[in-house]
Coordinates of C-alpha atoms in Angstrom, one line a residue:
Chain A
M243 CA -6.5 -13.8 70.0
H244 CA -6.4 -14.3 66.1
F245 CA -4.1 -16.0 64.7
L246 CA -4.0 -16.9 60.7
L247 CA -1.7 -19.9 60.1
K248 CA -0.5 -21.1 56.6
F249 CA -0.7 -24.8 55.9
L250 CA 0.4 -27.1 53.1
I251 CA -0.5 -30.2 51.7
T252 CA 1.5 -31.8 50.3
G253 CA 1.8 -36.4 49.4
D254 CA 1.6 -38.6 46.2
S255 CA -0.5 -38.0 43.5
G256 CA -4.5 -38.8 43.6
T257 CA -4.2 -39.5 47.2
G258 CA -7.1 -37.7 48.0
K259 CA -5.6 -34.2 49.0
S260 CA -7.8 -31.3 47.4
C261 CA -10.6 -33.3 48.2
L262 CA -9.9 -33.3 51.7
L263 CA -9.2 -29.3 51.5
H264 CA -12.5 -29.2 49.5
Q265 CA -14.2 -31.3 52.2
F266 CA -12.8 -29.2 55.2
V267 CA -13.8 -25.5 53.7
E268 CA -17.1 -26.5 51.5
N269 CA -17.9 -29.9 53.9
K270 CA -19.0 -31.3 51.6
F271 CA -16.5 -33.9 48.7
K272 CA -15.8 -32.8 45.8
E273 CA -17.3 -35.0 42.9
G274 CA -15.6 -35.8 39.1
A275 CA -12.3 -34.6 40.7
T276 CA -8.9 -35.8 38.6
H277 CA -5.7 -33.3 38.6
T278 CA -5.9 -30.5 40.2
I279 CA -6.6 -27.4 38.3
G280 CA -6.8 -23.7 39.8
V281 CA -6.7 -24.3 43.5
E282 CA -4.6 -21.9 45.1
F283 CA -5.8 -22.7 48.5
G284 CA -9.1 -22.7 50.9
S285 CA -9.3 -21.3 54.2
R286 CA -12.0 -21.0 56.8
I287 CA -12.0 -19.4 60.2
V288 CA -12.5 -22.0 63.3
T289 CA -12.0 -21.6 66.9
I290 CA -9.9 -23.1 68.8
G291 CA -10.3 -23.0 72.4
K292 CA -10.7 -19.4 73.4
N293 CA -9.1 -18.5 69.5
Q294 CA -10.4 -17.4 66.2
V295 CA -7.9 -18.9 64.4
K296 CA -8.3 -18.9 60.3
L297 CA -6.6 -21.9 58.8
Q298 CA -5.1 -20.8 54.9
I299 CA -4.4 -24.3 53.5
W300 CA -2.8 -23.6 50.0
D301 CA -2.4 -26.5 47.7
T302 CA -0.4 -28.0 45.9
A303 CA -1.5 -27.0 42.4
G304 CA -0.9 -30.2 41.0
Q305 CA 2.9 -29.5 40.5
E306 CA 3.5 -33.3 42.5
R307 CA 2.7 -34.9 40.4
F308 CA 5.8 -35.5 39.0
R309 CA 7.4 -34.6 42.0
S310 CA 8.6 -30.7 41.0
V311 CA 6.9 -28.7 43.6
T312 CA 8.7 -25.9 43.9
R313 CA 10.8 -24.6 46.9
S314 CA 8.4 -21.3 47.6
Y315 CA 5.9 -23.5 48.2
Y316 CA 6.9 -24.5 51.2
R317 CA 8.5 -20.7 52.1
G318 CA 6.8 -19.8 55.6
A319 CA 4.2 -22.4 56.1
A320 CA 3.4 -23.4 59.8
G321 CA 2.5 -26.3 59.7
A322 CA 1.7 -29.3 57.3
L323 CA -0.6 -32.1 55.9
L324 CA 1.2 -35.5 54.9
V325 CA -1.6 -37.4 53.1
Y326 CA -2.0 -40.9 52.2
D327 CA -3.8 -43.5 50.6
I328 CA -4.3 -46.1 53.2
S329 CA -5.3 -48.8 49.8
N330 CA -2.1 -47.4 48.4
R331 CA 0.8 -48.8 49.7
N332 CA 3.5 -46.5 47.6
S333 CA 1.7 -43.7 48.5
F334 CA 2.7 -44.3 52.4
T335 CA 5.9 -45.1 51.7
S336 CA 6.9 -42.3 49.5
I337 CA 5.8 -40.1 52.6
A338 CA 9.7 -39.9 54.0
K339 CA 10.3 -37.8 50.8
W340 CA 7.7 -36.3 51.6
I341 CA 8.6 -35.6 55.5
A342 CA 12.1 -34.8 54.2
D343 CA 11.1 -32.0 51.2
A344 CA 8.9 -30.3 54.3
R345 CA 11.7 -30.1 56.9
K346 CA 14.6 -29.4 54.7
L347 CA 11.9 -26.7 52.4
A348 CA 9.9 -25.3 55.2
G349 CA 12.5 -25.2 59.0
A350 CA 12.8 -27.4 60.9
D351 CA 9.4 -26.4 63.4
I352 CA 7.5 -26.7 61.3
A353 CA 4.0 -28.9 62.8
L354 CA 3.4 -32.2 60.6
M355 CA 0.3 -33.8 60.6
L356 CA 0.3 -37.5 58.9
V357 CA -2.9 -38.0 57.2
G358 CA -4.0 -41.4 56.0
N359 CA -7.2 -40.9 53.1
K360 CA -9.8 -42.7 51.5
L361 CA -10.7 -44.5 55.5
D362 CA -13.9 -45.2 53.2
L363 CA -12.2 -47.8 51.1
E364 CA -12.8 -51.2 51.4
D365 CA -9.1 -52.8 50.8
R366 CA -7.1 -51.0 53.5
E367 CA -3.1 -51.5 52.7
V368 CA -1.8 -49.4 55.2
S369 CA -2.9 -51.2 58.7
Y370 CA -3.4 -48.2 61.4
L371 CA -1.1 -49.5 63.5
E372 CA 2.1 -49.7 61.6
A373 CA 0.6 -45.3 60.2
S374 CA 0.2 -45.4 63.6
R375 CA 3.8 -45.9 64.9
F376 CA 5.5 -44.8 61.9
A377 CA 3.9 -41.0 62.8
Q378 CA 5.1 -41.4 66.4
E379 CA 8.5 -42.4 65.5
N380 CA 8.8 -39.2 63.0
E381 CA 7.6 -36.9 65.5
M382 CA 3.7 -35.9 63.6
T383 CA 0.2 -36.6 64.6
F384 CA -2.0 -39.2 62.8
L385 CA -5.6 -39.7 61.6
E386 CA -7.5 -41.6 59.4
T387 CA -10.1 -39.5 57.0
S388 CA -12.7 -39.5 54.3
A389 CA -12.6 -36.6 52.1
L390 CA -15.4 -38.5 50.8
T391 CA -17.6 -39.1 53.9
G392 CA -16.4 -36.1 56.0
E393 CA -14.8 -38.3 58.2
G394 CA -12.3 -37.1 60.0
V395 CA -11.6 -33.9 58.1
E396 CA -12.7 -31.6 60.8
E397 CA -10.6 -33.1 63.3
T398 CA -7.5 -33.1 61.0
F399 CA -8.1 -29.8 60.4
L400 CA -8.7 -28.6 64.0
K401 CA -5.7 -30.6 65.8
C402 CA -3.2 -29.8 63.3
G403 CA -4.1 -26.6 64.3
R404 CA -3.7 -26.7 67.9
A405 CA -0.4 -28.5 67.5
I406 CA 0.5 -25.1 66.1
L407 CA -1.0 -23.0 69.4
T408 CA 0.8 -25.2 71.5
K409 CA 3.9 -24.6 70.0
I410 CA 3.4 -20.9 70.1
E411 CA 2.0 -21.3 73.7
T412 CA 5.8 -23.3 74.7
G413 CA 7.7 -20.7 73.3
Q414 CA 8.6 -22.9 70.3
V415 CA 8.0 -21.1 67.7
D416 CA 7.5 -17.2 67.8
P417 CA 5.1 -15.7 65.8
E418 CA 7.0 -13.0 65.1
R419 CA 9.6 -14.0 63.2
P420 CA 9.2 -13.4 59.2
G421 CA 8.5 -16.5 58.1
S422 CA 6.9 -18.2 61.0
G423 CA 3.8 -19.1 59.1
I424 CA 1.5 -17.5 61.3
Chain B
D49 CA -0.7 -40.2 26.1
E50 CA -2.4 -36.7 27.1
Q51 CA -2.4 -33.6 24.3
Y52 CA -0.9 -30.3 25.4
D53 CA -1.2 -27.0 23.0
V54 CA 2.1 -26.0 24.3
V55 CA 5.4 -27.6 25.0
V56 CA 8.0 -25.8 27.2
M57 CA 11.2 -26.5 27.5
G58 CA 13.8 -24.8 29.9
T59 CA 12.1 -22.9 33.6
G60 CA 14.3 -20.0 33.0
L61 CA 12.8 -16.8 34.1
T62 CA 10.9 -15.7 30.0
E63 CA 9.3 -19.1 29.5
C64 CA 8.4 -19.6 33.3
I65 CA 6.8 -15.9 32.2
L66 CA 4.8 -17.2 29.1
S67 CA 3.8 -21.1 30.8
G68 CA 1.5 -18.5 33.0
L69 CA 0.2 -16.1 30.9
L70 CA -0.5 -19.0 28.4
S71 CA -2.1 -20.9 30.7
I72 CA -4.6 -18.4 32.6
E73 CA -5.4 -18.0 28.4
G74 CA -6.4 -21.2 28.7
K75 CA -3.6 -23.2 26.4
K76 CA -2.6 -26.7 27.4
V77 CA 0.9 -26.5 28.6
L78 CA 3.5 -28.9 29.5
H79 CA 6.4 -27.3 31.0
M80 CA 9.7 -29.8 31.6
D81 CA 13.6 -28.6 32.9
R82 CA 16.6 -31.4 32.9
N83 CA 17.4 -29.8 36.2
D84 CA 15.9 -31.5 39.2
Y85 CA 15.3 -27.2 40.2
Y86 CA 13.8 -24.0 39.4
G87 CA 14.8 -21.5 37.0
G88 CA 18.0 -22.8 34.6
E89 CA 20.6 -20.0 34.0
S90 CA 17.8 -17.8 36.0
A91 CA 18.0 -19.9 39.4
S92 CA 18.9 -19.7 42.4
L93 CA 21.6 -22.0 43.8
N94 CA 21.7 -23.9 47.4
L95 CA 25.8 -24.5 48.6
T96 CA 25.0 -28.4 47.1
Q97 CA 23.6 -27.4 43.7
L98 CA 26.8 -24.2 43.4
F99 CA 29.2 -26.3 43.9
K100 CA 27.8 -29.7 41.5
K101 CA 27.5 -26.6 38.6
F102 CA 30.8 -25.2 39.4
R103 CA 32.9 -27.8 40.9
D104 CA 31.6 -31.1 40.6
G105 CA 32.9 -33.6 43.2
E106 CA 33.8 -31.2 45.7
T107 CA 31.5 -30.7 49.1
P108 CA 31.5 -27.5 50.6
A109 CA 33.6 -26.1 53.5
A110 CA 31.4 -26.5 57.0
A111 CA 32.3 -22.8 57.9
L112 CA 29.8 -21.6 55.1
G113 CA 27.0 -22.9 56.7
K114 CA 23.4 -24.8 55.9
D115 CA 23.0 -25.6 52.8
R116 CA 19.4 -24.6 53.0
D117 CA 20.3 -20.7 54.1
Y118 CA 22.1 -19.8 50.5
N119 CA 20.6 -19.1 47.8
V120 CA 22.4 -17.9 45.0
D121 CA 21.9 -16.1 41.8
L122 CA 23.5 -17.3 38.5
I123 CA 22.7 -13.7 36.8
P124 CA 23.3 -10.0 38.5
K125 CA 20.1 -9.0 37.9
F126 CA 17.7 -6.6 40.2
M127 CA 13.9 -5.7 39.4
M128 CA 13.3 -1.6 38.3
A129 CA 10.8 -0.6 40.8
N130 CA 8.6 1.3 38.1
G131 CA 9.6 -1.4 35.0
E132 CA 7.8 -3.6 33.2
L133 CA 8.8 -7.0 35.2
V134 CA 6.8 -5.1 38.4
K135 CA 4.2 -4.9 36.4
I136 CA 3.6 -8.4 35.3
L137 CA 4.1 -9.6 38.3
T138 CA 1.6 -7.3 39.8
H139 CA -1.2 -7.6 36.9
T140 CA -0.9 -11.9 37.4
D141 CA -1.3 -11.3 41.2
V142 CA 1.8 -13.5 41.2
T143 CA 3.7 -10.9 43.9
R144 CA 1.3 -13.1 46.4
Y145 CA 4.1 -15.4 46.7
L146 CA 6.9 -13.4 47.2
E147 CA 8.3 -10.8 48.9
F148 CA 10.6 -8.3 48.0
K149 CA 12.5 -6.2 49.3
Q150 CA 15.0 -2.5 48.0
I151 CA 18.0 -2.7 47.4
A152 CA 20.0 -0.4 49.7
G153 CA 22.1 2.3 46.7
S154 CA 22.9 2.9 43.7
Y155 CA 27.2 3.9 43.4
V156 CA 28.6 4.6 40.7
Y157 CA 33.0 4.8 39.9
R158 CA 34.6 7.9 39.3
D159 CA 38.3 8.5 38.7
G160 CA 39.2 6.2 41.6
T161 CA 36.3 7.0 44.4
I162 CA 33.1 5.5 44.3
A163 CA 30.3 7.4 45.1
K164 CA 26.7 7.3 45.9
V165 CA 24.3 7.6 42.6
P166 CA 22.2 10.7 44.7
A167 CA 19.1 9.2 45.6
T168 CA 17.4 12.1 46.6
E169 CA 17.6 16.4 45.7
M170 CA 19.8 16.1 49.6
E171 CA 22.2 14.2 48.1
A172 CA 22.3 15.6 44.7
V173 CA 23.1 18.7 46.2
R174 CA 25.9 17.6 48.6
S175 CA 27.1 14.8 46.0
P176 CA 30.7 14.9 44.9
L177 CA 30.0 13.9 41.5
M178 CA 29.6 17.6 40.0
G179 CA 30.8 20.9 40.4
L180 CA 28.7 23.9 41.9
F181 CA 28.5 25.2 37.8
E182 CA 28.1 21.8 36.4
K183 CA 25.8 20.9 38.5
R184 CA 23.5 23.6 37.4
R185 CA 24.6 22.7 34.0
A186 CA 22.5 19.1 34.9
K187 CA 20.0 20.5 36.4
K188 CA 18.7 22.4 33.6
F189 CA 19.3 18.6 31.3
F190 CA 17.1 17.4 33.6
E191 CA 14.1 19.5 33.6
F192 CA 14.0 19.2 29.4
V193 CA 14.3 15.2 30.2
Q194 CA 11.3 16.1 32.7
N195 CA 9.3 18.0 30.5
Y196 CA 9.4 17.1 27.4
K197 CA 6.8 16.5 25.4
A198 CA 5.9 14.8 22.1
D199 CA 3.5 16.9 21.1
D200 CA 4.2 20.4 22.5
P201 CA 7.0 21.7 20.8
A202 CA 7.5 24.4 23.2
T203 CA 9.2 22.0 25.5
H204 CA 11.2 20.6 22.5
Q205 CA 13.7 23.7 22.5
G206 CA 14.9 23.3 18.9
M207 CA 15.4 19.6 19.4
D208 CA 13.4 16.3 17.9
I209 CA 14.5 13.5 20.3
N210 CA 13.1 11.1 18.0
C211 CA 16.4 11.9 15.3
T212 CA 18.8 14.4 18.0
P213 CA 22.0 11.9 18.9
M214 CA 21.8 11.8 22.3
S215 CA 25.8 13.2 22.1
E216 CA 23.6 16.9 20.2
I217 CA 21.7 17.0 23.4
Y218 CA 25.3 16.5 25.8
K219 CA 26.4 19.2 24.0
Y220 CA 23.6 22.1 24.0
F221 CA 23.9 22.0 27.7
G222 CA 27.5 21.9 27.7
L223 CA 27.7 18.7 30.0
E224 CA 31.1 17.9 31.3
P225 CA 32.4 14.5 29.8
G226 CA 32.5 12.7 33.5
T227 CA 29.4 14.2 33.8
I228 CA 28.1 12.5 30.6
D229 CA 29.6 9.0 32.0
F230 CA 27.8 9.7 35.0
I231 CA 23.6 10.0 33.3
G232 CA 24.7 7.4 30.4
H233 CA 26.1 4.5 32.5
A234 CA 25.1 5.1 36.3
L235 CA 20.9 6.7 34.9
A236 CA 20.4 5.6 31.8
L237 CA 22.2 2.3 32.6
H238 CA 23.4 2.0 29.1
L239 CA 26.8 -0.6 28.8
E240 CA 28.4 1.3 26.4
D241 CA 29.1 4.3 24.4
S242 CA 27.2 3.0 21.0
Y243 CA 24.2 5.3 22.2
L244 CA 26.1 8.6 21.8
N245 CA 25.1 8.4 18.2
R246 CA 21.3 7.1 17.8
P247 CA 18.5 9.1 18.8
A248 CA 18.1 10.4 22.3
K249 CA 14.7 9.2 22.6
E250 CA 15.6 5.6 23.8
T251 CA 18.0 7.4 26.5
F252 CA 15.3 9.5 27.7
D253 CA 13.4 6.7 28.2
R254 CA 15.8 4.9 30.4
I255 CA 16.2 8.2 32.5
T256 CA 13.1 8.8 33.3
L257 CA 12.8 4.8 34.1
Y258 CA 15.5 5.1 36.7
M259 CA 13.9 8.5 37.8
S260 CA 10.6 7.0 38.2
S261 CA 11.9 4.2 40.0
M262 CA 13.3 5.8 42.7
A263 CA 10.9 7.8 43.1
R264 CA 9.1 4.8 44.2
W265 CA 10.7 4.1 47.4
G266 CA 13.6 6.6 47.7
K267 CA 17.6 4.9 48.0
S268 CA 17.3 3.5 44.5
P269 CA 15.8 2.1 41.9
Y270 CA 15.2 -1.5 42.6
L271 CA 13.9 -4.0 44.1
Y272 CA 14.8 -7.5 44.7
P273 CA 13.2 -11.1 45.5
L274 CA 13.5 -12.1 49.5
Y275 CA 15.6 -15.8 48.6
G276 CA 16.8 -14.7 45.2
L277 CA 16.0 -14.3 41.8
G278 CA 15.0 -17.4 41.6
E279 CA 11.6 -16.9 43.8
L280 CA 10.5 -15.5 40.3
P281 CA 10.7 -18.6 37.9
Q282 CA 9.3 -20.5 40.4
G283 CA 5.7 -18.2 40.9
F284 CA 5.5 -17.8 37.3
A285 CA 5.7 -21.9 37.1
R286 CA 3.1 -22.1 40.4
L287 CA 0.9 -19.9 38.3
S288 CA 0.8 -21.7 35.1
A289 CA 0.1 -25.1 37.6
I290 CA -2.8 -23.4 39.2
Y291 CA -4.3 -22.4 35.3
G292 CA -3.6 -26.1 34.7
G293 CA 0.0 -26.3 33.3
T294 CA 2.1 -29.6 34.1
Y295 CA 5.6 -29.6 35.4
M296 CA 8.6 -32.1 35.4
L297 CA 11.6 -31.6 36.4
D298 CA 14.8 -33.5 36.2
K299 CA 13.1 -34.8 32.5
K300 CA 15.9 -35.0 30.6
V301 CA 15.1 -34.2 26.3
D302 CA 17.5 -35.3 23.7
E303 CA 16.4 -33.1 21.3
I304 CA 13.8 -31.4 19.7
V305 CA 12.4 -33.6 16.5
Y306 CA 11.7 -32.1 12.7
E307 CA 10.0 -33.1 10.6
N308 CA 9.3 -31.2 7.1
G309 CA 11.2 -28.5 8.5
K310 CA 8.0 -28.5 11.2
V311 CA 8.8 -30.0 15.1
V312 CA 7.0 -32.6 15.7
G313 CA 7.0 -32.9 19.2
V314 CA 9.5 -33.2 22.4
R315 CA 5.8 -35.4 23.2
S316 CA 2.6 -33.7 20.9
G317 CA 2.9 -30.7 21.0
D318 CA 1.9 -27.7 18.7
E319 CA 4.3 -25.4 19.8
V320 CA 7.6 -25.4 21.4
I321 CA 9.0 -22.7 23.5
C322 CA 12.4 -22.8 24.9
D323 CA 15.4 -21.8 25.8
P324 CA 18.5 -22.0 23.4
S325 CA 20.2 -24.6 25.0
C326 CA 17.5 -27.0 23.8
A327 CA 17.9 -25.5 20.4
P328 CA 22.0 -25.1 20.2
E329 CA 22.2 -24.6 16.0
K330 CA 18.4 -23.0 15.9
V331 CA 20.8 -19.4 17.5
H332 CA 23.8 -17.7 16.9
K333 CA 26.0 -16.3 20.1
T334 CA 25.9 -12.3 20.2
D335 CA 28.3 -11.8 22.9
R336 CA 29.6 -13.6 25.2
V337 CA 29.6 -13.0 29.0
I338 CA 31.8 -13.1 32.4
R339 CA 29.8 -13.3 35.4
A340 CA 32.4 -14.0 38.6
I341 CA 30.1 -14.8 41.7
C342 CA 32.3 -14.2 45.2
L343 CA 31.4 -14.5 48.4
L344 CA 32.7 -11.6 50.8
K345 CA 32.3 -11.8 54.9
G346 CA 31.4 -8.3 54.8
P347 CA 30.1 -5.3 53.2
I348 CA 31.5 -4.1 50.2
P349 CA 34.7 -1.0 51.2
N350 CA 33.4 2.6 51.1
T351 CA 29.8 1.5 50.0
D352 CA 28.6 2.5 53.9
N353 CA 28.0 -0.9 54.8
V354 CA 24.9 -1.3 53.1
D355 CA 23.4 -5.0 53.1
S356 CA 23.0 -4.3 48.9
F357 CA 23.9 -2.4 45.8
Q358 CA 24.8 -2.2 42.7
L359 CA 27.9 -0.7 41.7
I360 CA 28.7 0.6 38.0
I361 CA 32.4 1.1 37.1
P362 CA 31.8 2.9 33.5
Q363 CA 34.2 1.7 30.6
N364 CA 35.9 5.2 30.3
Q365 CA 37.3 4.6 34.3
V366 CA 38.8 1.8 33.2
K367 CA 39.5 2.5 29.3
R368 CA 37.2 -0.5 27.8
K369 CA 34.7 -0.2 26.0
N370 CA 31.7 -2.3 28.1
D371 CA 30.9 -0.9 31.8
I372 CA 31.3 -3.7 34.4
Y373 CA 28.8 -4.0 36.8
I374 CA 28.7 -5.5 40.3
A375 CA 25.4 -6.7 42.1
G376 CA 25.8 -7.6 45.6
V377 CA 23.0 -8.9 47.8
S378 CA 23.3 -10.8 51.3
A379 CA 21.7 -12.6 54.4
S380 CA 19.3 -10.3 55.0
H381 CA 17.8 -11.3 51.9
N382 CA 17.9 -14.5 52.8
V383 CA 20.5 -16.0 50.1
C384 CA 23.3 -16.7 52.1
E385 CA 24.4 -17.7 55.4
K386 CA 24.1 -14.8 58.6
N387 CA 27.2 -11.9 58.3
H388 CA 28.6 -13.4 54.8
Y389 CA 27.5 -10.9 51.6
L390 CA 26.7 -12.1 47.5
A391 CA 28.4 -9.7 45.1
I392 CA 28.8 -10.8 40.9
V393 CA 31.2 -8.7 39.1
S394 CA 30.4 -8.9 35.4
T395 CA 30.9 -7.8 32.3
V396 CA 30.9 -8.7 28.2
V397 CA 34.5 -10.4 27.1
E398 CA 36.8 -8.1 24.7
T399 CA 39.8 -9.8 25.4
E400 CA 41.1 -13.5 25.1
N401 CA 41.4 -12.8 29.0
P402 CA 38.3 -12.3 30.4
Q403 CA 39.5 -12.9 33.9
E404 CA 41.3 -10.3 34.3
E405 CA 39.1 -7.8 32.4
I406 CA 37.1 -8.2 35.7
Q407 CA 40.5 -7.3 38.2
P408 CA 39.2 -4.1 38.2
G409 CA 35.9 -5.3 39.5
L410 CA 37.1 -7.6 41.6
A411 CA 39.8 -5.3 43.4
L412 CA 37.0 -3.2 45.1
L413 CA 35.3 -6.1 46.6
G414 CA 37.6 -6.5 50.3
P415 CA 38.3 -9.8 51.0
I416 CA 36.9 -12.7 48.9
V417 CA 36.2 -16.3 50.8
D418 CA 35.6 -17.7 47.3
K419 CA 34.7 -17.7 44.0
F420 CA 32.8 -18.8 41.4
V421 CA 33.5 -17.9 37.6
Q422 CA 31.8 -18.9 33.9
V423 CA 31.5 -17.2 31.0
V424 CA 28.7 -17.7 29.1
D425 CA 27.7 -17.1 25.7
I426 CA 24.6 -15.1 25.0
C427 CA 22.8 -16.0 22.3
E428 CA 19.5 -15.3 20.4
P429 CA 17.2 -17.2 17.9
I430 CA 18.4 -16.8 13.7
A431 CA 14.7 -17.2 12.7
D432 CA 11.3 -16.4 14.1
G433 CA 10.3 -19.9 15.1
K434 CA 7.4 -19.0 12.5
S435 CA 8.1 -21.7 9.9
D436 CA 8.7 -25.0 12.5
Q437 CA 6.8 -23.5 15.6
V438 CA 9.8 -23.4 17.6
F439 CA 10.2 -20.6 19.1
I440 CA 13.7 -19.5 21.1
S441 CA 14.2 -17.3 23.9
K442 CA 16.8 -14.8 24.1
S443 CA 20.0 -16.3 27.1
Y444 CA 20.0 -13.2 30.1
D445 CA 22.7 -10.3 28.9
A446 CA 24.2 -8.3 30.7
T447 CA 21.6 -5.5 31.6
S448 CA 21.5 -5.0 34.8
H449 CA 17.9 -5.0 35.4
F450 CA 14.9 -7.5 33.1
E451 CA 13.2 -4.8 31.1
T452 CA 14.8 -6.7 28.1
V453 CA 13.5 -9.8 29.0
C454 CA 10.7 -8.2 29.4
D455 CA 11.2 -7.1 25.7
D456 CA 12.1 -10.7 24.9
V457 CA 8.0 -12.3 26.3
K458 CA 6.4 -10.0 24.9
D459 CA 8.2 -10.3 21.6
L460 CA 8.0 -14.8 21.7
Y461 CA 3.9 -14.0 23.1
K462 CA 3.7 -11.8 19.9
R463 CA 5.3 -14.3 17.1
I464 CA 3.9 -18.0 19.2
T465 CA -0.1 -16.2 19.1
G466 CA 0.0 -13.4 16.5
N467 CA -1.3 -11.1 19.3
D468 CA 0.1 -8.0 21.8
L469 CA 0.2 -8.3 25.2
V470 CA -2.3 -6.7 27.3
L471 CA -2.0 -7.7 30.4
K472 CA -5.1 -8.2 32.4
Q473 CA -5.7 -7.3 36.2
R474 CA -6.1 -11.5 37.9
Q475 CA -8.0 -11.1 41.2
T476 CA -5.4 -10.4 44.4
Q477 CA -5.3 -13.4 46.9
E478 CA -7.7 -10.9 49.1
E479 CA -10.2 -10.4 46.5
E480 CA -9.9 -14.1 46.3
Q481 CA -10.5 -15.1 49.8
K482 CA -13.5 -12.4 50.2
E483 CA -15.5 -14.6 46.8
M484 CA -15.0 -17.4 48.9
A485 CA -16.2 -16.4 51.6
D486 CA -19.5 -15.5 49.8
Q487 CA -20.5 -18.4 48.3

């Protein structure tokens, strides 16, 4: 089977969303990136089980900087990666708001994944255990990544893709429904 | 702390299109809105936002359903399938963020009944709008319109539409008053009758736009974005953001500061673009429009149970100067909960009692579950903005489509940049993806 899955990335400004996307699509770190300009989405075809899956991942286009992401950005997404920076506690605290937005605007069925980025940094402010518990309470899968070294990046996207395919197989999500993101 | 070339205030459609176009050209744009949602006067609101705007403090009845199922338009407009907005949307490929649906039918009120505006030749033959002989005369008229070529006098039948008034053309073809009402109001979409004394070209262009829009998809000349008109400004805002535009919602800017008659910045921008509500002392009122947003439980009577429609009540039919318009959409456009319908009844205000003026429209809707009425001033800027660098858009007028909005966009663009707007084709999503894959 072939699937096209629409994903989106949210989370506070400066948590490395565009770099994660870049690392996943290009397998390299994006140098000298400040605020996002000109990135609509990235896409890559991956193999999950026996399925060829095209992951199309939409970026916020920087509109999250002043919490001004358009409602329409969320429409028709099958999954969302909610990214925080493990060395920045505030970005972790904001995740609750990003979850609420995603569930409200994209639909209750959306597969959510919590991603703690910047694993390469030394000054950690959010422990693995705490984030992992938080993810469990909010029914999200959880991973830590480094968009710099690439650690965990591939796994993150594959895991999210797998979660959605499972939802399809178990009948939790109907790929035929318009706006399901599949 | 950051330098911008242009500061835009208000995220209405006009402002968002301009932000998108200027961002593509490399201008650094800061775009703000006092509301915590996009769209300003052209927004589509959920129930919470709708109640906050019209009845602050009151909670929506639970029977209305989920908040998120509602996207209620504040202005009643549709897109002409062959119109300027569709051109701008396709050139900028903002269509990639949107999905469209056709409006199912166009209707006109005539002698106490509702008649369909014929969408096909078959429907035209069967239409009760004209008698047999009148249909022949009308056919001759439409052939004349269709075949008229400015540079070919053989097609002119001795009339130059650049100077002959429209009333003379009607007379030449011997059309009845009812047919003239139908052509002028239901096809050319004139709001009142002053066009009769103006050169016919304007009306010819409007008829041609209607016909070519109708020919594009059939049924009606109109398209509508799923999830409401508010998707349009959001699409252009994203376009601007992709090209570096900075967005701030929920940002209260009290006033624009002027120094020696020039704007010195809401922050530090060279130019300011804003809607009339941001610069009340620099606009004047041209009209007032009443809009009644009505929530219905079923399709409106006598419209073949269509899920969406436009219904025009020409002014002569109800002894007014201005037409009454009704625009209807429903759950199949993702604008309200299942089994609900939305209709906006609107007209240009002529008396001290505007609520009374829209009664003929409200009477056609069947049972109304709830009604949200606003009377708004239609404003336009007093000056062109060149001296103070504040460029103000016009309010959304009483017309049923976006043609005048696009005229305003082009006019503002020219005033701001000094150049005519030339749309360039942006790569489509497919092309972009292919390019990414090839790299």
